[in-house]
PDB file of C-alpha atoms in Angstrom:
ATOM      1  CA  UNK A 448      79.137  94.292 120.505  1.00  0.00           C
ATOM      2  CA  UNK A 449      80.415  97.667 119.237  1.00  0.00           C
ATOM      3  CA  UNK A 450      80.381  96.895 115.367  1.00  0.00           C
ATOM      4  CA  UNK A 451      78.924  99.417 113.360  1.00  0.00           C
ATOM      5  CA  UNK A 452      79.159  97.855 109.865  1.00  0.00           C
ATOM      6  CA  UNK A 453      80.739  95.022 108.111  1.00  0.00           C
ATOM      7  CA  UNK A 454      82.073  95.513 104.481  1.00  0.00           C
ATOM      8  CA  UNK A 455      82.256  92.421 101.957  1.00  0.00           C
ATOM      9  CA  UNK A 456      85.152  92.479  99.442  1.00  0.00           C
ATOM     10  CA  UNK A 457      85.767  96.392  99.610  1.00  0.00           C
ATOM     11  CA  UNK A 458      89.240  96.898 100.854  1.00  0.00           C
ATOM     12  CA  UNK A 459      89.877  93.260 101.720  1.00  0.00           C
ATOM     13  CA  UNK A 460      87.832  90.010 101.858  1.00  0.00           C
ATOM     14  CA  UNK A 461      86.120  91.527 104.949  1.00  0.00           C
ATOM     15  CA  UNK A 462      86.333  94.805 106.816  1.00  0.00           C
ATOM     16  CA  UNK A 463      84.912  95.055 110.045  1.00  0.00           C
ATOM     17  CA  UNK A 464      84.244  98.617 111.780  1.00  0.00           C
ATOM     18  CA  UNK A 465      83.914  99.091 115.115  1.00  0.00           C
ATOM     19  CA  UNK A 466      84.551 101.198 118.245  1.00  0.00           C
ATOM     20  CA  UNK A 467      86.930 100.318 121.056  1.00  0.00           C
ATOM     21  CA  UNK A 468      87.863 102.725 124.063  1.00  0.00           C
ATOM     22  CA  UNK A 469      86.399 105.700 121.995  1.00  0.00           C
ATOM     23  CA  UNK A 470      88.408 104.984 118.864  1.00  0.00           C
ATOM     24  CA  UNK A 471      87.249 103.861 115.308  1.00  0.00           C
ATOM     25  CA  UNK A 472      88.905 100.689 114.396  1.00  0.00           C
ATOM     26  CA  UNK A 473      89.026  98.944 110.839  1.00  0.00           C
ATOM     27  CA  UNK A 474      89.765  95.418 110.968  1.00  0.00           C
ATOM     28  CA  UNK A 475      91.050  93.995 107.881  1.00  0.00           C
ATOM     29  CA  UNK A 476      90.157  90.225 107.435  1.00  0.00           C
ATOM     30  CA  UNK A 477      91.641  88.033 104.786  1.00  0.00           C
ATOM     31  CA  UNK A 478      90.037  84.514 104.487  1.00  0.00           C
ATOM     32  CA  UNK A 479      92.283  81.929 103.103  1.00  0.00           C
ATOM     33  CA  UNK A 480      90.794  78.276 102.203  1.00  0.00           C
ATOM     34  CA  UNK A 481      94.404  77.044 100.550  1.00  0.00           C
ATOM     35  CA  UNK A 482      94.071  73.331 101.135  1.00  0.00           C
ATOM     36  CA  UNK A 483      97.238  71.452 102.241  1.00  0.00           C
ATOM     37  CA  UNK A 484      98.682  68.637 104.297  1.00  0.00           C
ATOM     38  CA  UNK A 485     101.002  71.123 106.177  1.00  0.00           C
ATOM     39  CA  UNK A 486     100.592  73.847 108.659  1.00  0.00           C
ATOM     40  CA  UNK A 487     101.141  77.403 107.540  1.00  0.00           C
ATOM     41  CA  UNK A 488     104.953  78.056 108.117  1.00  0.00           C
ATOM     42  CA  UNK A 489     107.116  81.067 107.977  1.00  0.00           C
ATOM     43  CA  UNK A 490     108.440  80.699 104.686  1.00  0.00           C
ATOM     44  CA  UNK A 491     105.052  80.240 103.182  1.00  0.00           C
ATOM     45  CA  UNK A 492     103.544  83.272 104.617  1.00  0.00           C
ATOM     46  CA  UNK A 493     106.609  85.730 103.521  1.00  0.00           C
ATOM     47  CA  UNK A 494     106.972  83.732 100.172  1.00  0.00           C
ATOM     48  CA  UNK A 495     106.368  86.070  97.216  1.00  0.00           C
ATOM     49  CA  UNK A 496     103.860  85.628  94.434  1.00  0.00           C
ATOM     50  CA  UNK A 497     106.322  84.685  91.399  1.00  0.00           C
ATOM     51  CA  UNK A 498     108.600  87.667  90.812  1.00  0.00           C
ATOM     52  CA  UNK A 499     106.069  90.470  91.814  1.00  0.00           C
ATOM     53  CA  UNK A 500     107.444  92.481  94.504  1.00  0.00           C
ATOM     54  CA  UNK A 501     105.805  92.849  97.917  1.00  0.00           C
ATOM     55  CA  UNK A 502     103.288  90.170  97.191  1.00  0.00           C
ATOM     56  CA  UNK A 503     103.485  87.658 100.104  1.00  0.00           C
ATOM     57  CA  UNK A 504     100.185  86.644 102.252  1.00  0.00           C
ATOM     58  CA  UNK A 505     101.798  89.336 104.899  1.00  0.00           C
ATOM     59  CA  UNK A 506     102.412  92.053 102.454  1.00  0.00           C
ATOM     60  CA  UNK A 507      98.815  91.707 101.159  1.00  0.00           C
ATOM     61  CA  UNK A 508      97.605  91.747 104.616  1.00  0.00           C
ATOM     62  CA  UNK A 509      99.540  95.077 105.584  1.00  0.00           C
ATOM     63  CA  UNK A 510      98.630  96.777 102.377  1.00  0.00           C
ATOM     64  CA  UNK A 511      95.088  96.565 103.185  1.00  0.00           C
ATOM     65  CA  UNK A 512      95.670  99.517 105.609  1.00  0.00           C
ATOM     66  CA  UNK A 513      94.149 102.074 103.673  1.00  0.00           C
ATOM     67  CA  UNK A 514      92.185 104.167 106.273  1.00  0.00           C
ATOM     68  CA  UNK A 515      93.190 106.728 108.538  1.00  0.00           C
ATOM     69  CA  UNK A 516      92.938 105.712 112.287  1.00  0.00           C
ATOM     70  CA  UNK A 517      93.699 102.481 114.145  1.00  0.00           C
ATOM     71  CA  UNK A 518      94.251  99.452 112.030  1.00  0.00           C
ATOM     72  CA  UNK A 519      93.962  95.809 113.094  1.00  0.00           C
ATOM     73  CA  UNK A 520      94.447  92.736 110.658  1.00  0.00           C
ATOM     74  CA  UNK A 521      92.876  89.353 110.847  1.00  0.00           C
ATOM     75  CA  UNK A 522      94.017  86.065 108.871  1.00  0.00           C
ATOM     76  CA  UNK A 523      91.237  83.331 108.885  1.00  0.00           C
ATOM     77  CA  UNK A 524      92.295  79.889 107.677  1.00  0.00           C
ATOM     78  CA  UNK A 525      91.243  76.398 107.564  1.00  0.00           C
ATOM     79  CA  UNK A 526      94.810  75.099 108.088  1.00  0.00           C
ATOM     80  CA  UNK A 527      96.517  75.764 111.440  1.00  0.00           C
ATOM     81  CA  UNK A 528      99.757  77.311 111.910  1.00  0.00           C
ATOM     82  CA  UNK A 529     103.339  76.181 112.607  1.00  0.00           C
ATOM     83  CA  UNK A 530     104.704  76.788 116.117  1.00  0.00           C
ATOM     84  CA  UNK A 531     106.738  80.000 114.816  1.00  0.00           C
ATOM     85  CA  UNK A 532     103.250  81.648 114.091  1.00  0.00           C
ATOM     86  CA  UNK A 533     101.122  80.424 117.290  1.00  0.00           C
ATOM     87  CA  UNK A 534     101.494  83.673 118.917  1.00  0.00           C
ATOM     88  CA  UNK A 535      99.360  85.148 116.538  1.00  0.00           C
ATOM     89  CA  UNK A 536      96.570  82.988 117.402  1.00  0.00           C
ATOM     90  CA  UNK A 537      95.971  84.825 120.881  1.00  0.00           C
ATOM     91  CA  UNK A 538      93.489  87.679 120.724  1.00  0.00           C
ATOM     92  CA  UNK A 539      95.031  91.175 121.166  1.00  0.00           C
ATOM     93  CA  UNK A 540      93.609  91.360 124.542  1.00  0.00           C
ATOM     94  CA  UNK A 541      95.026  88.112 125.746  1.00  0.00           C
ATOM     95  CA  UNK A 542      98.867  89.062 124.811  1.00  0.00           C
ATOM     96  CA  UNK A 543     101.536  90.339 127.148  1.00  0.00           C
ATOM     97  CA  UNK A 544     104.154  92.041 124.874  1.00  0.00           C
ATOM     98  CA  UNK A 545     106.703  91.696 124.063  1.00  0.00           C
ATOM     99  CA  UNK A 546     106.163  88.043 122.999  1.00  0.00           C
ATOM    100  CA  UNK A 547     106.777  85.722 119.952  1.00  0.00           C
ATOM    101  CA  UNK A 548     104.791  88.123 117.804  1.00  0.00           C
ATOM    102  CA  UNK A 549     107.068  90.905 118.701  1.00  0.00           C
ATOM    103  CA  UNK A 550     110.131  88.620 117.554  1.00  0.00           C
ATOM    104  CA  UNK A 551     108.269  88.055 114.198  1.00  0.00           C
ATOM    105  CA  UNK A 552     107.904  91.825 113.882  1.00  0.00           C
ATOM    106  CA  UNK A 553     111.231  92.354 114.111  1.00  0.00           C
ATOM    107  CA  UNK A 554     112.183  89.856 111.973  1.00  0.00           C
ATOM    108  CA  UNK A 555     109.803  90.990 109.188  1.00  0.00           C
ATOM    109  CA  UNK A 556     111.102  94.624 109.521  1.00  0.00           C
ATOM    110  CA  UNK A 557     114.507  93.439 109.046  1.00  0.00           C
ATOM    111  CA  UNK A 558     113.611  91.643 105.906  1.00  0.00           C
ATOM    112  CA  UNK A 559     111.253  94.200 104.293  1.00  0.00           C
ATOM    113  CA  UNK A 560     112.844  97.363 105.621  1.00  0.00           C
ATOM    114  CA  UNK A 561     111.262  99.966 103.295  1.00  0.00           C
ATOM    115  CA  UNK A 562     107.922  98.179 103.053  1.00  0.00           C
ATOM    116  CA  UNK A 563     104.912 100.269 104.570  1.00  0.00           C
ATOM    117  CA  UNK A 564     101.233 100.354 104.163  1.00  0.00           C
ATOM    118  CA  UNK A 565      99.280 103.247 102.570  1.00  0.00           C
ATOM    119  CA  UNK A 566      99.087 104.692 105.862  1.00  0.00           C
ATOM    120  CA  UNK A 567     102.778 104.491 106.385  1.00  0.00           C
ATOM    121  CA  UNK A 568     102.857 101.607 109.054  1.00  0.00           C
ATOM    122  CA  UNK A 569     105.443  98.815 108.869  1.00  0.00           C
ATOM    123  CA  UNK A 570     105.574  95.234 109.840  1.00  0.00           C
ATOM    124  CA  UNK A 571     106.339  96.270 113.610  1.00  0.00           C
ATOM    125  CA  UNK A 572     102.823  97.806 113.778  1.00  0.00           C
ATOM    126  CA  UNK A 573     101.149  94.875 111.802  1.00  0.00           C
ATOM    127  CA  UNK A 574     102.561  92.163 114.197  1.00  0.00           C
ATOM    128  CA  UNK A 575     101.134  94.082 117.124  1.00  0.00           C
ATOM    129  CA  UNK A 576      97.809  94.082 115.630  1.00  0.00           C
ATOM    130  CA  UNK A 577      97.362  90.931 113.807  1.00  0.00           C
ATOM    131  CA  UNK A 578      95.492  87.855 114.955  1.00  0.00           C
ATOM    132  CA  UNK A 579      95.497  84.467 113.237  1.00  0.00           C
ATOM    133  CA  UNK A 580      92.118  82.414 113.597  1.00  0.00           C
ATOM    134  CA  UNK A 581      91.976  79.111 112.688  1.00  0.00           C
ATOM    135  CA  UNK A 582      88.609  77.049 111.739  1.00  0.00           C
ATOM    136  CA  UNK A 583      89.426  73.572 110.721  1.00  0.00           C
ATOM    137  CA  UNK A 584      86.148  73.199 108.771  1.00  0.00           C
ATOM    138  CA  UNK A 585      82.827  74.720 107.883  1.00  0.00           C
ATOM    139  CA  UNK A 586      80.901  72.769 110.294  1.00  0.00           C
ATOM    140  CA  UNK A 587      82.905  73.998 113.456  1.00  0.00           C
ATOM    141  CA  UNK A 588      82.610  77.714 112.206  1.00  0.00           C
ATOM    142  CA  UNK A 589      78.784  77.256 111.906  1.00  0.00           C
ATOM    143  CA  UNK A 590      78.523  75.884 115.260  1.00  0.00           C
ATOM    144  CA  UNK A 591      80.665  78.639 116.829  1.00  0.00           C
ATOM    145  CA  UNK A 592      78.200  81.175 115.025  1.00  0.00           C
ATOM    146  CA  UNK A 593      74.791  79.624 115.705  1.00  0.00           C
ATOM    147  CA  UNK A 594      75.932  79.552 119.444  1.00  0.00           C
ATOM    148  CA  UNK A 595      76.536  83.322 119.115  1.00  0.00           C
ATOM    149  CA  UNK A 596      73.179  83.952 117.502  1.00  0.00           C
ATOM    150  CA  UNK A 597      71.456  82.009 120.076  1.00  0.00           C
ATOM    151  CA  UNK A 598      72.909  84.116 122.812  1.00  0.00           C
ATOM    152  CA  UNK A 599      71.993  87.391 120.946  1.00  0.00           C
ATOM    153  CA  UNK A 600      68.432  86.086 120.337  1.00  0.00           C
ATOM    154  CA  UNK A 601      68.315  85.223 124.274  1.00  0.00           C
ATOM    155  CA  UNK A 602      69.580  89.004 124.893  1.00  0.00           C
ATOM    156  CA  UNK A 603      66.749  90.240 122.687  1.00  0.00           C
ATOM    157  CA  UNK A 604      64.229  88.251 124.533  1.00  0.00           C
ATOM    158  CA  UNK A 605      63.561  85.391 122.127  1.00  0.00           C
ATOM    159  CA  UNK A 606      64.143  81.660 122.305  1.00  0.00           C
ATOM    160  CA  UNK A 607      64.070  80.045 118.885  1.00  0.00           C
ATOM    161  CA  UNK A 608      64.853  76.446 118.383  1.00  0.00           C
ATOM    162  CA  UNK A 609      67.748  75.151 116.583  1.00  0.00           C
ATOM    163  CA  UNK A 610      65.496  74.662 113.319  1.00  0.00           C
ATOM    164  CA  UNK A 611      64.663  78.303 113.388  1.00  0.00           C
ATOM    165  CA  UNK A 612      68.049  79.339 114.463  1.00  0.00           C
ATOM    166  CA  UNK A 613      69.412  77.264 111.460  1.00  0.00           C
ATOM    167  CA  UNK A 614      67.285  79.099 109.045  1.00  0.00           C
ATOM    168  CA  UNK A 615      67.944  82.614 110.337  1.00  0.00           C
ATOM    169  CA  UNK A 616      71.711  81.857 110.065  1.00  0.00           C
ATOM    170  CA  UNK A 617      71.416  80.667 106.455  1.00  0.00           C
ATOM    171  CA  UNK A 618      69.498  83.893 105.645  1.00  0.00           C
ATOM    172  CA  UNK A 619      72.186  86.100 107.040  1.00  0.00           C
ATOM    173  CA  UNK A 620      74.823  83.960 105.151  1.00  0.00           C
ATOM    174  CA  UNK A 621      72.542  84.856 102.103  1.00  0.00           C
ATOM    175  CA  UNK A 622      72.831  88.561 102.941  1.00  0.00           C
ATOM    176  CA  UNK A 623      76.542  88.522 103.285  1.00  0.00           C
ATOM    177  CA  UNK A 624      76.927  86.435  99.918  1.00  0.00           C
ATOM    178  CA  UNK A 625      74.797  89.276  98.061  1.00  0.00           C
ATOM    179  CA  UNK A 626      77.076  91.832  99.499  1.00  0.00           C
ATOM    180  CA  UNK A 627      80.406  90.045  98.536  1.00  0.00           C
ATOM    181  CA  UNK A 628      78.977  89.620  95.154  1.00  0.00           C
ATOM    182  CA  UNK A 629      77.458  93.002  94.532  1.00  0.00           C
ATOM    183  CA  UNK A 630      79.669  95.337  91.998  1.00  0.00           C
ATOM    184  CA  UNK A 631      81.744  97.741  94.008  1.00  0.00           C
ATOM    185  CA  UNK A 632      81.548 100.333  91.318  1.00  0.00           C
ATOM    186  CA  UNK A 633      77.662 100.279  90.417  1.00  0.00           C
ATOM    187  CA  UNK A 634      76.493  99.069  93.877  1.00  0.00           C
ATOM    188  CA  UNK A 635      79.057 100.096  96.560  1.00  0.00           C
ATOM    189  CA  UNK A 636      76.675 100.509  99.228  1.00  0.00           C
ATOM    190  CA  UNK A 637      75.021  97.058  98.678  1.00  0.00           C
ATOM    191  CA  UNK A 638      78.678  95.783  99.787  1.00  0.00           C
ATOM    192  CA  UNK A 639      78.229  97.243 103.435  1.00  0.00           C
ATOM    193  CA  UNK A 640      76.131  95.602 106.099  1.00  0.00           C
ATOM    194  CA  UNK A 641      75.147  98.382 108.510  1.00  0.00           C
ATOM    195  CA  UNK A 642      74.454  97.394 112.258  1.00  0.00           C
ATOM    196  CA  UNK A 643      71.090  98.836 113.071  1.00  0.00           C
ATOM    197  CA  UNK A 644      69.248  97.495 109.890  1.00  0.00           C
ATOM    198  CA  UNK A 645      70.745  94.188 110.393  1.00  0.00           C
ATOM    199  CA  UNK A 646      69.643  94.141 114.015  1.00  0.00           C
ATOM    200  CA  UNK A 647      66.217  95.267 113.141  1.00  0.00           C
ATOM    201  CA  UNK A 648      66.106  92.402 110.315  1.00  0.00           C
ATOM    202  CA  UNK A 649      67.328  89.911 113.069  1.00  0.00           C
ATOM    203  CA  UNK A 650      64.516  90.934 115.464  1.00  0.00           C
ATOM    204  CA  UNK A 651      61.760  90.455 112.690  1.00  0.00           C
ATOM    205  CA  UNK A 652      62.887  87.061 111.997  1.00  0.00           C
ATOM    206  CA  UNK A 653      63.107  86.229 115.548  1.00  0.00           C
ATOM    207  CA  UNK A 654      59.593  87.647 116.184  1.00  0.00           C
ATOM    208  CA  UNK A 655      58.287  85.553 113.111  1.00  0.00           C
ATOM    209  CA  UNK A 656      59.672  82.660 114.440  1.00  0.00           C
ATOM    210  CA  UNK A 657      58.360  83.170 117.566  1.00  0.00           C
ATOM    211  CA  UNK A 658      54.813  83.457 116.262  1.00  0.00           C
ATOM    212  CA  UNK A 659      55.044  80.314 114.627  1.00  0.00           C
ATOM    213  CA  UNK A 660      56.220  78.244 117.638  1.00  0.00           C
TER     214      UNK A 660
END
């Protein structure tokens, strides 16, 4: 991958920083675990929080655009989305614009004409650069991640068994949790997981697992 660092609860729940086509990209990721029987619908995602202006889920997403350069947005939920939002489930490189996300961007722009991010970008920009990712439960997400970890291990020349992969995965979850709970004022650097130290630590754990096999 081209990720250089992952930040936990700095500008948003997660900020993934990576390079694409020579450009530095900040992807602002919101994780929503709100329970409910219904799919996320249009009214729910644009509903304001009480009487607070610009306080809907989508406003909060665009507000995260605080850094210069290309911005992308991702909303991760347990609940699926209604048909009106399904276009956002396609990854950006799989979309052929204009599509239904373009229509949603126009509707947002019409409803919130004056709203812009700190980087002066509007909802049309947001719609072109947002992905909505659905994971029904923790077990499904864990299975996807452990599969990715297995492929990464193989690429590094290691072949850990499932039990070893699970232990390594759990350790990285703990690293992420520590980053998320670190104090942004007194331990700002601890909230950032850098690529090279993370890969070095992974390789160390893989080699240790191999020695025990």
